[in-house]
CSV table of C-alpha atoms in Angstrom, one decimal:
chain,number,residue,atom,x,y,z
A,320,MET,CA,89.4,127.2,90.8
A,321,THR,CA,90.9,130.1,90.5
A,322,LEU,CA,93.5,131.2,93.4
A,323,ARG,CA,94.2,134.9,94.3
A,324,THR,CA,94.4,135.4,97.5
A,325,PRO,CA,96.8,134.1,100.1
A,326,ALA,CA,93.6,132.7,102.2
A,327,GLU,CA,92.6,130.8,98.9
A,328,LEU,CA,96.1,129.2,98.9
A,329,ALA,CA,96.3,128.3,102.3
A,330,ASP,CA,92.1,126.9,102.0
A,331,ALA,CA,93.7,124.8,99.7
A,332,LEU,CA,96.3,123.1,100.4
A,333,PRO,CA,94.9,120.2,102.1
A,334,TYR,CA,93.2,119.2,98.4
A,335,LEU,CA,96.8,119.9,96.9
A,336,LEU,CA,98.3,116.8,99.0
A,337,GLY,CA,95.4,114.4,99.5
A,338,TYR,CA,95.4,115.6,103.7
A,339,ARG,CA,96.4,117.8,106.0
A,340,PRO,CA,100.2,118.5,106.8
A,341,GLU,CA,101.3,118.8,109.8
A,342,ASP,CA,105.3,119.6,110.9
A,343,SER,CA,105.8,120.0,107.3
A,344,ILE,CA,107.3,122.0,104.5
A,345,VAL,CA,105.3,122.0,101.5
A,346,LEU,CA,106.7,123.1,98.0
A,347,VAL,CA,104.1,123.4,95.3
A,348,ALA,CA,105.4,124.1,92.0
A,349,LEU,CA,103.7,126.8,89.1
A,350,HIS,CA,103.9,126.0,85.2
A,351,ASP,CA,102.8,129.6,83.2
A,352,LYS,CA,99.8,128.9,81.1
A,353,ASP,CA,98.3,131.9,79.8
A,354,GLY,CA,99.5,134.2,82.3
A,355,ARG,CA,98.8,132.3,85.0
A,356,GLY,CA,99.7,130.4,87.0
A,357,ARG,CA,99.1,125.9,86.9
A,358,PHE,CA,99.6,123.9,90.0
A,359,GLY,CA,102.6,120.9,89.0
A,360,GLY,CA,103.9,119.2,91.5
A,361,ARG,CA,104.3,118.7,94.9
A,362,ALA,CA,107.2,118.5,97.7
A,363,ARG,CA,107.1,117.8,101.6
A,364,LEU,CA,109.2,116.9,104.4
A,365,GLY,CA,109.4,117.0,107.7
A,366,ILE,CA,110.3,120.1,109.4
A,367,PRO,CA,113.9,119.3,111.8
A,368,PRO,CA,114.2,120.1,114.5
A,369,ASN,CA,117.4,121.2,114.5
A,370,ALA,CA,118.1,124.4,113.3
A,371,GLY,CA,121.2,123.6,111.6
A,372,ASP,CA,119.3,120.5,109.7
A,373,TRP,CA,117.3,123.8,107.4
A,374,PRO,CA,119.7,124.6,105.2
A,375,ALA,CA,120.4,121.0,103.7
A,376,ALA,CA,116.4,120.2,103.9
A,377,ALA,CA,115.8,123.4,102.3
A,378,ARG,CA,118.7,122.2,99.1
A,379,GLN,CA,117.0,119.1,99.1
A,380,LEU,CA,113.4,119.6,99.0
A,381,ALA,CA,113.8,122.7,96.1
A,382,HIS,CA,116.3,120.8,94.2
A,383,GLY,CA,114.1,117.1,94.0
A,384,LEU,CA,111.0,119.5,93.2
A,385,VAL,CA,112.2,121.7,89.9
A,386,LYS,CA,114.7,118.0,89.1
A,387,GLY,CA,111.2,116.1,89.5
A,388,SER,CA,109.4,118.2,87.8
A,389,GLU,CA,111.9,118.6,84.7
A,390,ARG,CA,112.3,115.2,84.3
A,391,ARG,CA,107.7,115.0,84.3
A,392,GLY,CA,108.6,117.8,81.0
A,393,GLY,CA,107.9,120.9,82.7
A,394,ARG,CA,110.9,122.9,85.2
A,395,PRO,CA,108.6,125.2,87.1
A,396,GLU,CA,108.5,128.7,86.6
A,397,GLN,CA,107.7,130.1,90.1
A,398,MET,CA,106.8,128.2,93.3
A,399,VAL,CA,103.9,128.9,96.7
A,400,LEU,CA,105.7,127.6,100.0
A,401,PHE,CA,104.3,126.6,103.7
A,402,LEU,CA,105.5,125.7,106.5
A,403,CYS,CA,102.5,124.0,108.3
A,404,GLN,CA,103.5,123.7,112.7
A,405,GLU,CA,101.7,123.7,115.5
A,406,PRO,CA,102.9,125.7,118.8
A,407,VAL,CA,103.9,123.7,121.5
A,408,LYS,CA,103.0,123.9,125.4
A,409,GLY,CA,103.3,128.3,126.2
A,410,GLU,CA,104.2,129.5,122.2
A,411,THR,CA,101.5,131.1,120.8
A,412,GLY,CA,100.8,131.1,116.4
A,413,ARG,CA,102.9,134.0,116.1
A,414,GLN,CA,105.4,133.1,118.0
A,415,VAL,CA,105.8,129.6,115.5
A,416,LYS,CA,105.6,132.2,112.1
A,417,GLU,CA,108.7,134.0,113.8
A,418,ARG,CA,110.6,131.4,114.9
A,419,LEU,CA,110.2,129.8,111.4
A,420,GLY,CA,111.2,133.0,109.8
A,421,PRO,CA,114.7,131.5,108.9
A,422,LEU,CA,113.9,128.2,107.5
A,423,ALA,CA,111.3,130.1,105.2
A,424,HIS,CA,114.2,132.5,104.4
A,425,THR,CA,116.7,129.7,103.3
A,426,LEU,CA,113.7,128.1,100.7
A,427,ARG,CA,112.9,131.3,99.4
A,428,LEU,CA,116.7,131.5,98.7
A,429,GLU,CA,117.9,128.3,97.2
A,430,CYS,CA,114.7,128.3,95.2
A,431,GLY,CA,115.7,131.9,94.1
A,432,GLY,CA,119.5,130.1,93.3
A,433,LEU,CA,117.4,127.5,91.0
A,434,ASP,CA,115.1,130.3,89.0
A,435,VAL,CA,112.2,128.9,90.7
A,436,PRO,CA,111.1,132.1,93.2
A,437,VAL,CA,108.9,132.5,95.5
A,438,VAL,CA,106.3,134.6,95.2
A,439,GLU,CA,103.8,133.4,98.3
A,440,ALA,CA,105.3,131.6,101.7
A,441,LEU,CA,102.8,131.5,105.0
A,442,CYS,CA,102.8,129.4,107.9
A,443,ILE,CA,100.2,127.8,109.1
A,444,SER,CA,99.9,126.8,112.5
A,445,ASP,CA,97.1,127.0,115.4
A,446,GLY,CA,94.2,127.7,113.2
A,447,ARG,CA,95.5,131.1,111.4
A,448,PHE,CA,98.1,131.6,108.7
A,449,TRP,CA,100.6,134.2,107.9
A,450,SER,CA,103.2,135.5,104.4
A,451,TYR,CA,106.2,135.8,104.6
A,452,CYS,CA,106.4,137.8,101.8
A,453,CYS,CA,103.2,140.3,102.3
A,454,ASP,CA,103.7,143.3,105.3
A,455,ASN,CA,100.6,145.1,104.0
A,456,GLN,CA,99.2,145.5,107.6
A,457,GLY,CA,95.5,145.5,106.1
A,458,CYS,CA,95.5,142.2,104.3
A,459,CYS,CA,98.1,140.0,106.4
A,460,PRO,CA,97.5,141.2,110.1
A,461,ALA,CA,100.5,140.2,112.5
A,462,GLU,CA,97.9,138.3,114.5
A,463,GLY,CA,97.6,135.9,111.7
A,464,THR,CA,94.2,135.7,109.3
A,465,PRO,CA,91.7,133.2,110.8
A,466,MET,CA,91.3,129.7,109.1
A,467,GLY,CA,87.7,129.7,107.3
A,468,LEU,CA,86.4,126.0,108.6
A,469,PRO,CA,87.0,122.8,107.0
A,470,GLY,CA,84.8,122.3,103.5
A,471,THR,CA,83.6,125.0,104.1
A,472,SER,CA,85.1,127.6,101.0
A,473,VAL,CA,84.0,127.4,97.4
A,474,LEU,CA,87.1,125.1,96.8
A,475,ALA,CA,86.6,122.4,99.1
A,476,ALA,CA,82.9,122.0,97.7
A,477,ALA,CA,84.6,122.3,93.7
A,478,ALA,CA,86.9,119.3,95.3
A,479,THR,CA,84.2,116.8,96.5
A,480,TYR,CA,81.9,117.1,93.3
A,481,ALA,CA,85.3,115.8,92.0
A,482,GLY,CA,85.8,113.4,94.2
A,483,LEU,CA,88.9,114.2,95.5
A,484,GLN,CA,89.4,113.7,99.6
A,485,VAL,CA,90.8,115.5,102.4
A,486,ARG,CA,91.8,112.2,104.9
A,487,GLY,CA,92.6,113.4,107.6
A,488,THR,CA,96.1,113.7,109.0
A,489,LEU,CA,99.5,112.0,108.3
A,490,ARG,CA,99.6,111.1,111.5
A,491,GLU,CA,96.0,109.5,111.3
A,492,LEU,CA,96.8,107.9,107.8
A,493,ARG,CA,100.6,106.5,109.6
A,494,ALA,CA,98.8,105.1,113.0
A,495,ARG,CA,97.4,102.7,110.6
A,496,LEU,CA,100.5,100.5,110.1
A,497,LEU,CA,102.1,101.4,113.5
A,498,PRO,CA,103.0,98.7,115.3
A,499,TRP,CA,100.5,97.6,118.2
A,500,ASP,CA,101.3,100.4,121.8
A,501,ARG,CA,98.4,98.1,123.8
A,502,PRO,CA,98.6,95.1,125.9
A,503,ALA,CA,98.5,92.8,123.1
A,504,ALA,CA,101.6,93.8,121.8
A,505,LEU,CA,103.2,91.2,123.8
A,506,GLU,CA,100.9,88.7,123.0
A,507,GLN,CA,101.7,88.8,119.8
A,508,GLU,CA,105.2,89.0,120.3
A,509,VAL,CA,105.1,85.7,122.1
A,510,ALA,CA,103.6,83.9,118.6
A,511,LEU,CA,106.3,85.6,116.7
A,512,ASP,CA,109.2,83.6,119.1
A,513,THR,CA,107.3,80.4,119.3
A,514,ALA,CA,105.9,80.3,114.9
A,515,GLY,CA,110.1,81.3,114.5
A,516,LEU,CA,111.3,78.3,116.5
A,517,THR,CA,109.4,76.3,113.3
A,518,THR,CA,108.9,78.1,110.3
A,519,VAL,CA,112.2,79.9,110.3
A,520,PRO,CA,114.7,76.4,109.7
A,521,ARG,CA,112.4,75.3,107.3
A,522,ILE,CA,113.2,78.6,105.0
A,523,LEU,CA,116.6,77.8,105.4
A,524,ASP,CA,116.2,74.6,103.8
A,525,ALA,CA,115.8,74.0,100.4
A,526,ALA,CA,112.8,71.4,100.8
A,527,GLY,CA,111.4,73.3,104.1
A,528,ARG,CA,111.2,76.6,102.1
A,529,HIS,CA,109.2,76.1,99.7
A,530,GLU,CA,106.0,74.0,101.7
A,531,VAL,CA,106.5,77.3,104.0
A,532,ALA,CA,105.3,79.8,100.8
A,533,GLU,CA,102.8,77.6,100.1
A,534,GLU,CA,100.8,77.0,103.6
A,535,THR,CA,101.9,81.2,103.5
A,536,LEU,CA,100.0,81.9,100.4
A,537,ARG,CA,97.3,79.9,101.7
A,538,LEU,CA,96.8,80.7,104.8
A,539,ALA,CA,96.7,84.8,103.6
A,540,GLU,CA,93.8,83.3,101.1
A,541,ARG,CA,91.8,81.9,103.6
A,542,VAL,CA,92.7,85.5,106.6
A,543,MET,CA,91.5,87.4,103.4
A,544,GLY,CA,89.0,85.5,102.2
A,545,ARG,CA,87.2,86.2,106.4
A,546,LEU,CA,88.3,89.9,105.4
A,547,ALA,CA,86.3,90.3,102.5
A,548,ASP,CA,83.3,88.5,104.8
A,549,ALA,CA,83.0,90.6,107.5
A,550,PRO,CA,80.3,93.7,108.0
A,551,LEU,CA,81.6,96.9,106.5
A,552,VAL,CA,81.7,99.6,109.6
A,553,THR,CA,82.5,103.4,109.2
A,554,GLY,CA,86.1,105.1,110.1
A,555,MET,CA,89.6,104.2,109.9
A,556,LEU,CA,89.8,103.6,113.3
A,557,ALA,CA,87.2,101.3,113.9
A,558,ALA,CA,88.0,99.4,111.0
A,559,ASP,CA,91.4,98.5,111.7
A,560,LEU,CA,89.8,97.3,115.0
A,561,ARG,CA,87.7,94.7,113.6
A,562,ASP,CA,90.4,93.6,111.0
A,563,ASP,CA,92.3,93.0,113.9
A,564,GLU,CA,90.0,90.7,115.5
A,565,LEU,CA,89.3,88.5,112.6
A,566,ILE,CA,93.7,87.4,112.8
A,567,THR,CA,94.5,85.3,114.9
A,568,HIS,CA,98.2,86.2,117.3
A,569,ASP,CA,99.5,82.7,115.9
A,570,GLU,CA,97.7,83.7,112.3
A,571,ALA,CA,99.8,87.0,111.8
A,572,ALA,CA,103.2,85.1,112.6
A,573,THR,CA,103.1,82.8,110.8
A,574,LEU,CA,101.8,85.2,108.0
A,575,ILE,CA,104.7,87.5,108.6
A,576,LEU,CA,107.6,85.7,109.2
A,577,GLY,CA,106.3,84.1,105.9
A,578,LEU,CA,106.6,86.3,103.9
A,579,GLN,CA,110.1,87.0,104.8
A,580,ASP,CA,110.9,84.9,102.0
A,581,ARG,CA,111.0,86.9,98.9
A,582,THR,CA,109.2,84.2,96.5
A,583,THR,CA,106.5,84.6,98.5
A,584,ARG,CA,106.3,87.9,99.0
A,585,ASP,CA,106.9,88.2,95.2
A,586,ARG,CA,104.0,85.9,94.9
A,587,ALA,CA,102.0,87.9,97.5
A,588,ALA,CA,102.1,91.0,95.7
A,589,GLU,CA,99.8,89.1,92.7
A,590,TRP,CA,96.8,90.0,95.2
A,591,MET,CA,97.3,93.8,93.1
A,592,GLU,CA,93.9,94.1,91.7
A,593,GLY,CA,90.4,93.7,91.2
A,594,GLU,CA,89.0,92.1,94.2
A,595,ALA,CA,91.5,90.8,96.2
A,596,ALA,CA,93.3,94.4,95.8
A,597,GLY,CA,90.9,94.9,98.9
A,598,PRO,CA,90.7,92.5,100.9
A,599,ALA,CA,94.5,92.5,101.0
A,600,LEU,CA,95.4,96.1,101.7
A,601,ARG,CA,93.6,94.9,104.6
A,602,LEU,CA,95.6,91.7,105.5
A,603,TRP,CA,99.2,94.1,104.6
A,604,ARG,CA,97.9,97.2,107.0
A,605,ALA,CA,97.2,94.8,110.0
A,606,LEU,CA,100.2,92.7,109.1
A,607,ALA,CA,102.6,96.0,109.7
A,608,ARG,CA,100.6,96.3,113.4
A,609,ARG,CA,101.3,93.3,114.7
A,610,CYS,CA,105.0,93.3,113.2
A,611,VAL,CA,106.1,94.4,117.4
A,612,GLY,CA,108.4,94.9,120.3
A,613,PRO,CA,112.2,93.9,118.7
A,614,TYR,CA,110.0,91.9,115.2
A,615,ALA,CA,109.9,96.3,114.0
A,616,GLU,CA,112.2,94.7,111.0
A,617,HIS,CA,109.9,92.4,109.7
A,618,ALA,CA,107.6,95.0,109.4
A,619,ALA,CA,109.3,96.0,105.7
A,620,ALA,CA,107.6,93.3,103.7
A,621,PRO,CA,103.3,93.6,104.9
A,622,LEU,CA,105.1,97.6,104.9
A,623,THR,CA,106.2,97.0,100.9
A,624,LEU,CA,103.0,94.7,99.8
A,625,ALA,CA,100.6,97.2,101.2
A,626,GLY,CA,102.3,100.6,99.8
A,627,TRP,CA,102.1,98.2,96.0
A,628,VAL,CA,98.9,97.3,96.4
A,629,ALA,CA,98.2,101.0,97.4
A,630,TRP,CA,100.1,102.3,94.3
A,631,SER,CA,98.7,99.7,92.1
A,632,THR,CA,94.9,100.8,93.2
A,633,GLY,CA,95.2,104.9,92.5
A,634,ASP,CA,96.2,105.6,96.2
A,635,GLU,CA,99.5,107.6,95.7
A,636,LEU,CA,99.3,109.0,99.1
A,637,GLU,CA,99.2,106.1,101.1
A,638,ALA,CA,101.8,104.3,98.8
A,639,ARG,CA,104.3,107.1,99.6
A,640,GLU,CA,103.7,106.3,103.2
A,641,ALA,CA,103.6,102.9,103.5
A,642,LEU,CA,106.9,102.6,101.4
A,643,ALA,CA,108.5,105.4,103.7
A,644,MET,CA,107.7,103.3,106.5
A,645,ALA,CA,108.8,99.8,105.3
A,646,LEU,CA,112.8,102.0,103.8
A,647,GLY,CA,112.3,103.0,108.0
A,648,ALA,CA,111.9,99.5,108.8
A,649,ASP,CA,114.7,98.3,107.2
A,650,PRO,CA,116.6,100.9,104.6
A,651,ASP,CA,118.1,98.4,102.3
A,652,TYR,CA,114.8,97.3,101.3
A,653,LEU,CA,115.1,96.9,97.6
A,654,PHE,CA,111.9,96.4,96.3
A,655,ALA,CA,110.1,98.9,98.6
A,656,ARG,CA,113.6,101.5,97.2
A,657,LEU,CA,112.2,100.1,93.9
A,658,LEU,CA,108.9,101.4,94.3
A,659,HIS,CA,109.0,104.7,96.4
A,660,GLN,CA,111.2,105.7,93.6
A,661,ALA,CA,108.4,104.7,90.7
A,662,CYS,CA,106.0,106.3,92.8
A,663,ASN,CA,107.9,108.8,93.1
A,664,GLU,CA,108.8,109.8,89.9
A,665,GLY,CA,105.4,108.9,88.4
A,666,LEU,CA,105.8,105.5,87.0
A,667,ASP,CA,102.5,103.7,85.9
A,668,PRO,CA,102.1,100.5,87.6
A,669,GLU,CA,100.8,99.4,84.7
A,670,SER,CA,104.7,98.1,84.1
A,671,ILE,CA,104.9,96.4,86.9
A,672,ARG,CA,101.4,94.4,87.1
A,673,ARG,CA,102.1,92.9,83.6
A,674,CYS,CA,105.6,91.4,84.8
A,675,LEU,CA,103.8,90.2,87.6
A,676,ARG,CA,100.3,88.8,85.8
A,677,ALA,CA,103.7,87.1,83.0
A,678,GLU,CA,104.5,85.2,85.7
A,679,ARG,CA,101.6,84.4,87.5
A,680,GLU,CA,101.1,82.9,84.4
A,681,ASN,CA,104.0,80.8,83.7
A,682,ARG,CA,103.7,79.8,86.4
A,683,GLU,CA,100.1,78.3,86.3
A,684,ARG,CA,100.5,77.2,82.0
A,685,PRO,CA,100.5,73.5,82.6
A,686,GLU,CA,103.6,71.8,81.5
A,687,PRO,CA,104.4,70.0,78.5
A,688,GLU,CA,105.5,66.4,78.6
A,689,PRO,CA,108.7,66.4,77.2
A,690,ALA,CA,109.5,65.1,73.8
A,691,VAL,CA,111.7,61.7,73.2
A,692,SER,CA,113.0,62.4,69.2
A,693,ALA,CA,113.8,58.4,67.2
A,694,PRO,CA,117.0,57.3,66.2
A,695,GLN,CA,118.8,59.1,63.5
A,696,GLU,CA,119.3,55.9,61.8
A,697,THR,CA,123.0,56.2,59.8
A,698,PRO,CA,124.7,53.8,57.3
A,699,SER,CA,125.7,51.4,59.6
A,700,HIS,CA,123.0,51.1,61.1
A,701,ARG,CA,121.0,49.9,57.5
A,702,ARG,CA,124.6,48.4,56.5
A,703,VAL,CA,123.5,45.4,59.7
A,704,ARG,CA,119.4,45.7,58.8
A,705,THR,CA,120.5,44.6,55.8
A,706,ARG,CA,123.3,41.2,56.6
A,707,ALA,CA,120.6,40.6,59.5
A,708,ARG,CA,117.5,40.9,57.2
A,709,GLY,CA,119.0,38.7,54.8
A,710,ALA,CA,119.9,36.5,57.6
A,711,THR,CA,116.3,35.7,57.7
A,712,GLY,CA,115.5,35.4,54.7
A,713,GLY,CA,113.9,39.2,54.5
A,714,ARG,CA,112.1,38.9,57.6
A,715,SER,CA,112.5,40.9,61.1
A,716,PRO,CA,115.5,40.1,63.7
A,717,ARG,CA,112.4,40.7,66.0
A,718,ARG,CA,110.3,37.9,64.9
A,719,SER,CA,112.1,35.9,64.0
A,720,ARG,CA,113.9,35.5,67.7
A,721,ALA,CA,110.3,35.3,68.9
A,722,GLU,CA,109.5,32.3,66.3
A,723,ALA,CA,112.5,30.8,67.5
A,724,GLY,CA,111.3,31.2,71.3
A,725,GLY,CA,114.1,33.5,72.5
A,726,ALA,CA,113.7,36.3,74.5
A,727,SER,CA,112.1,39.9,72.3
A,728,ALA,CA,114.9,42.2,71.4
A,729,ARG,CA,114.5,46.0,73.2
A,730,LEU,CA,114.7,49.1,70.5
A,731,PRO,CA,117.3,51.5,71.3
A,732,ARG,CA,116.8,54.0,72.7
A,733,PRO,CA,119.8,57.6,72.4
A,734,ARG,CA,121.5,58.4,75.7
A,735,GLY,CA,120.9,61.9,76.8
A,736,SER,CA,119.2,63.9,78.8
A,737,ALA,CA,115.2,64.2,78.9
A,738,ARG,CA,115.5,67.7,81.5
A,739,ARG,CA,112.5,69.7,81.1
A,740,THR,CA,112.6,73.7,81.5
A,741,HIS,CA,109.7,74.7,83.0
A,742,PRO,CA,108.6,78.0,84.6
A,743,GLY,CA,109.9,77.9,88.0
A,744,GLY,CA,112.6,74.6,87.3
A,745,ALA,CA,116.7,75.2,88.0
A,746,ALA,CA,117.8,75.2,84.8
A,747,GLU,CA,114.5,78.3,83.7
A,748,ILE,CA,115.9,80.1,87.4
A,749,SER,CA,120.1,80.2,86.5
A,750,ARG,CA,118.3,82.4,83.0
A,751,ARG,CA,116.1,84.2,85.2
A,752,PRO,CA,116.6,87.8,86.6
A,753,ASP,CA,115.3,87.7,90.5
A,754,GLY,CA,111.7,89.3,90.6
A,755,VAL,CA,113.4,92.0,92.2
A,756,ARG,CA,115.9,92.7,89.8
A,757,GLY,CA,113.9,91.6,87.3
A,758,MET,CA,111.1,93.9,87.3
A,759,GLN,CA,113.8,97.0,88.4
A,760,ALA,CA,115.0,96.3,84.4
A,761,ARG,CA,111.3,95.8,83.3
A,762,GLN,CA,111.1,99.3,84.8
A,763,GLU,CA,113.1,101.6,82.9
A,764,GLY,CA,112.2,100.2,79.8
A,765,THR,CA,109.3,101.8,80.8
A,766,ARG,CA,110.8,104.3,82.2
A,767,GLN,CA,109.6,107.5,79.9
A,768,ALA,CA,106.4,106.0,79.3
A,769,GLY,CA,105.8,106.4,81.9
A,770,ALA,CA,106.9,109.5,83.2
A,771,GLU,CA,104.4,112.0,82.1
A,772,SER,CA,101.5,110.8,84.1
A,773,GLY,CA,103.3,111.4,87.5
A,774,ASN,CA,101.7,114.4,89.9
A,775,GLY,CA,103.5,115.1,92.7
A,776,GLU,CA,105.8,113.9,94.7
A,777,ASP,CA,106.8,113.2,98.7
């Protein structure tokens, strides 16, 4: 598609992002191709409520998009800027445009300082749009230009034909992952308190930790099977309510607490593809919604798993939002941080899938029987055996003793360790990097190969 006017640009924004942005600064990179601008990477940031934070936000967004584009092999030649915000009570869309004017000016200066000029800057508010780059009343009137009805433009038709979807707003997407704010949240909090009295001490115990992991994973498989067998419903809200009804408070509490163990979480991450991916993603969303009250920090594990499955199955939008929310719940959650960075940099998730598949295959591979080698014969052994044969007429000492009615002789056995080093054993664990650090090291090796596949940042 070729876009020529500000109206077409404004209509294209949801299709460039996959959702309708709210309270957002959006920068879209343009690359020159045969005299035409080709859309490149996209970057979005919430509009800071404090105007004093606007310069830092503008610098972060502009530098992040330019540097990210360079890592993917192409520095942008131009930028398109969008400011999206709805009026507050008593405010008009035109007043929003005027209030955000200094922010648009700051962003244009930041991009210009990087030698990437902003060729169009639009404010979208209250069903209208305004251009900060054009003051021609014929095409950009002071009262703004009405936006077209969603889904009625030529671009909307082309996007639908190509399979591109616009899934509402970010607020609606995040609502699927936010903790409950309904009366049932109190019952869930009580269930978490009760489960914690028995589960947490077992996780802290070396023997009990393995038992909790197995119980957690078996329960997760049963719940996933229940979700997979449930009849389909239309609409995100209806689907989430249906999933909530299929999981009891006690089951959710057991799973949430069990996933706080890193090893258990890494094994749960193996449900990342095929028929298991869909039910797993629904389960992780449902568990994130159950991390209520003082258990909000516990949501980092299910949110990270939700982001990982979404990214693994090609939904980068939900992946970035879920991983960002995981870091909001626990800023030091390393697994979420690594996945969020890899997703934003456009790496191929297949490199991580291979690592997880290898972990599963190593765990499921039968343990080999320990081999016991026969003792090596030394010259002294041979001399003793020769003397023994001479004393028994050439017969073995064992036979002569048996004939004499004495106790049978024992063959000597070598003294040494027959310790096994199967995957997961103590000898192997001491040499194997943990799941997160190992993934980070392996990802570094694939970073360059996957750098070309990215198409946006958030």
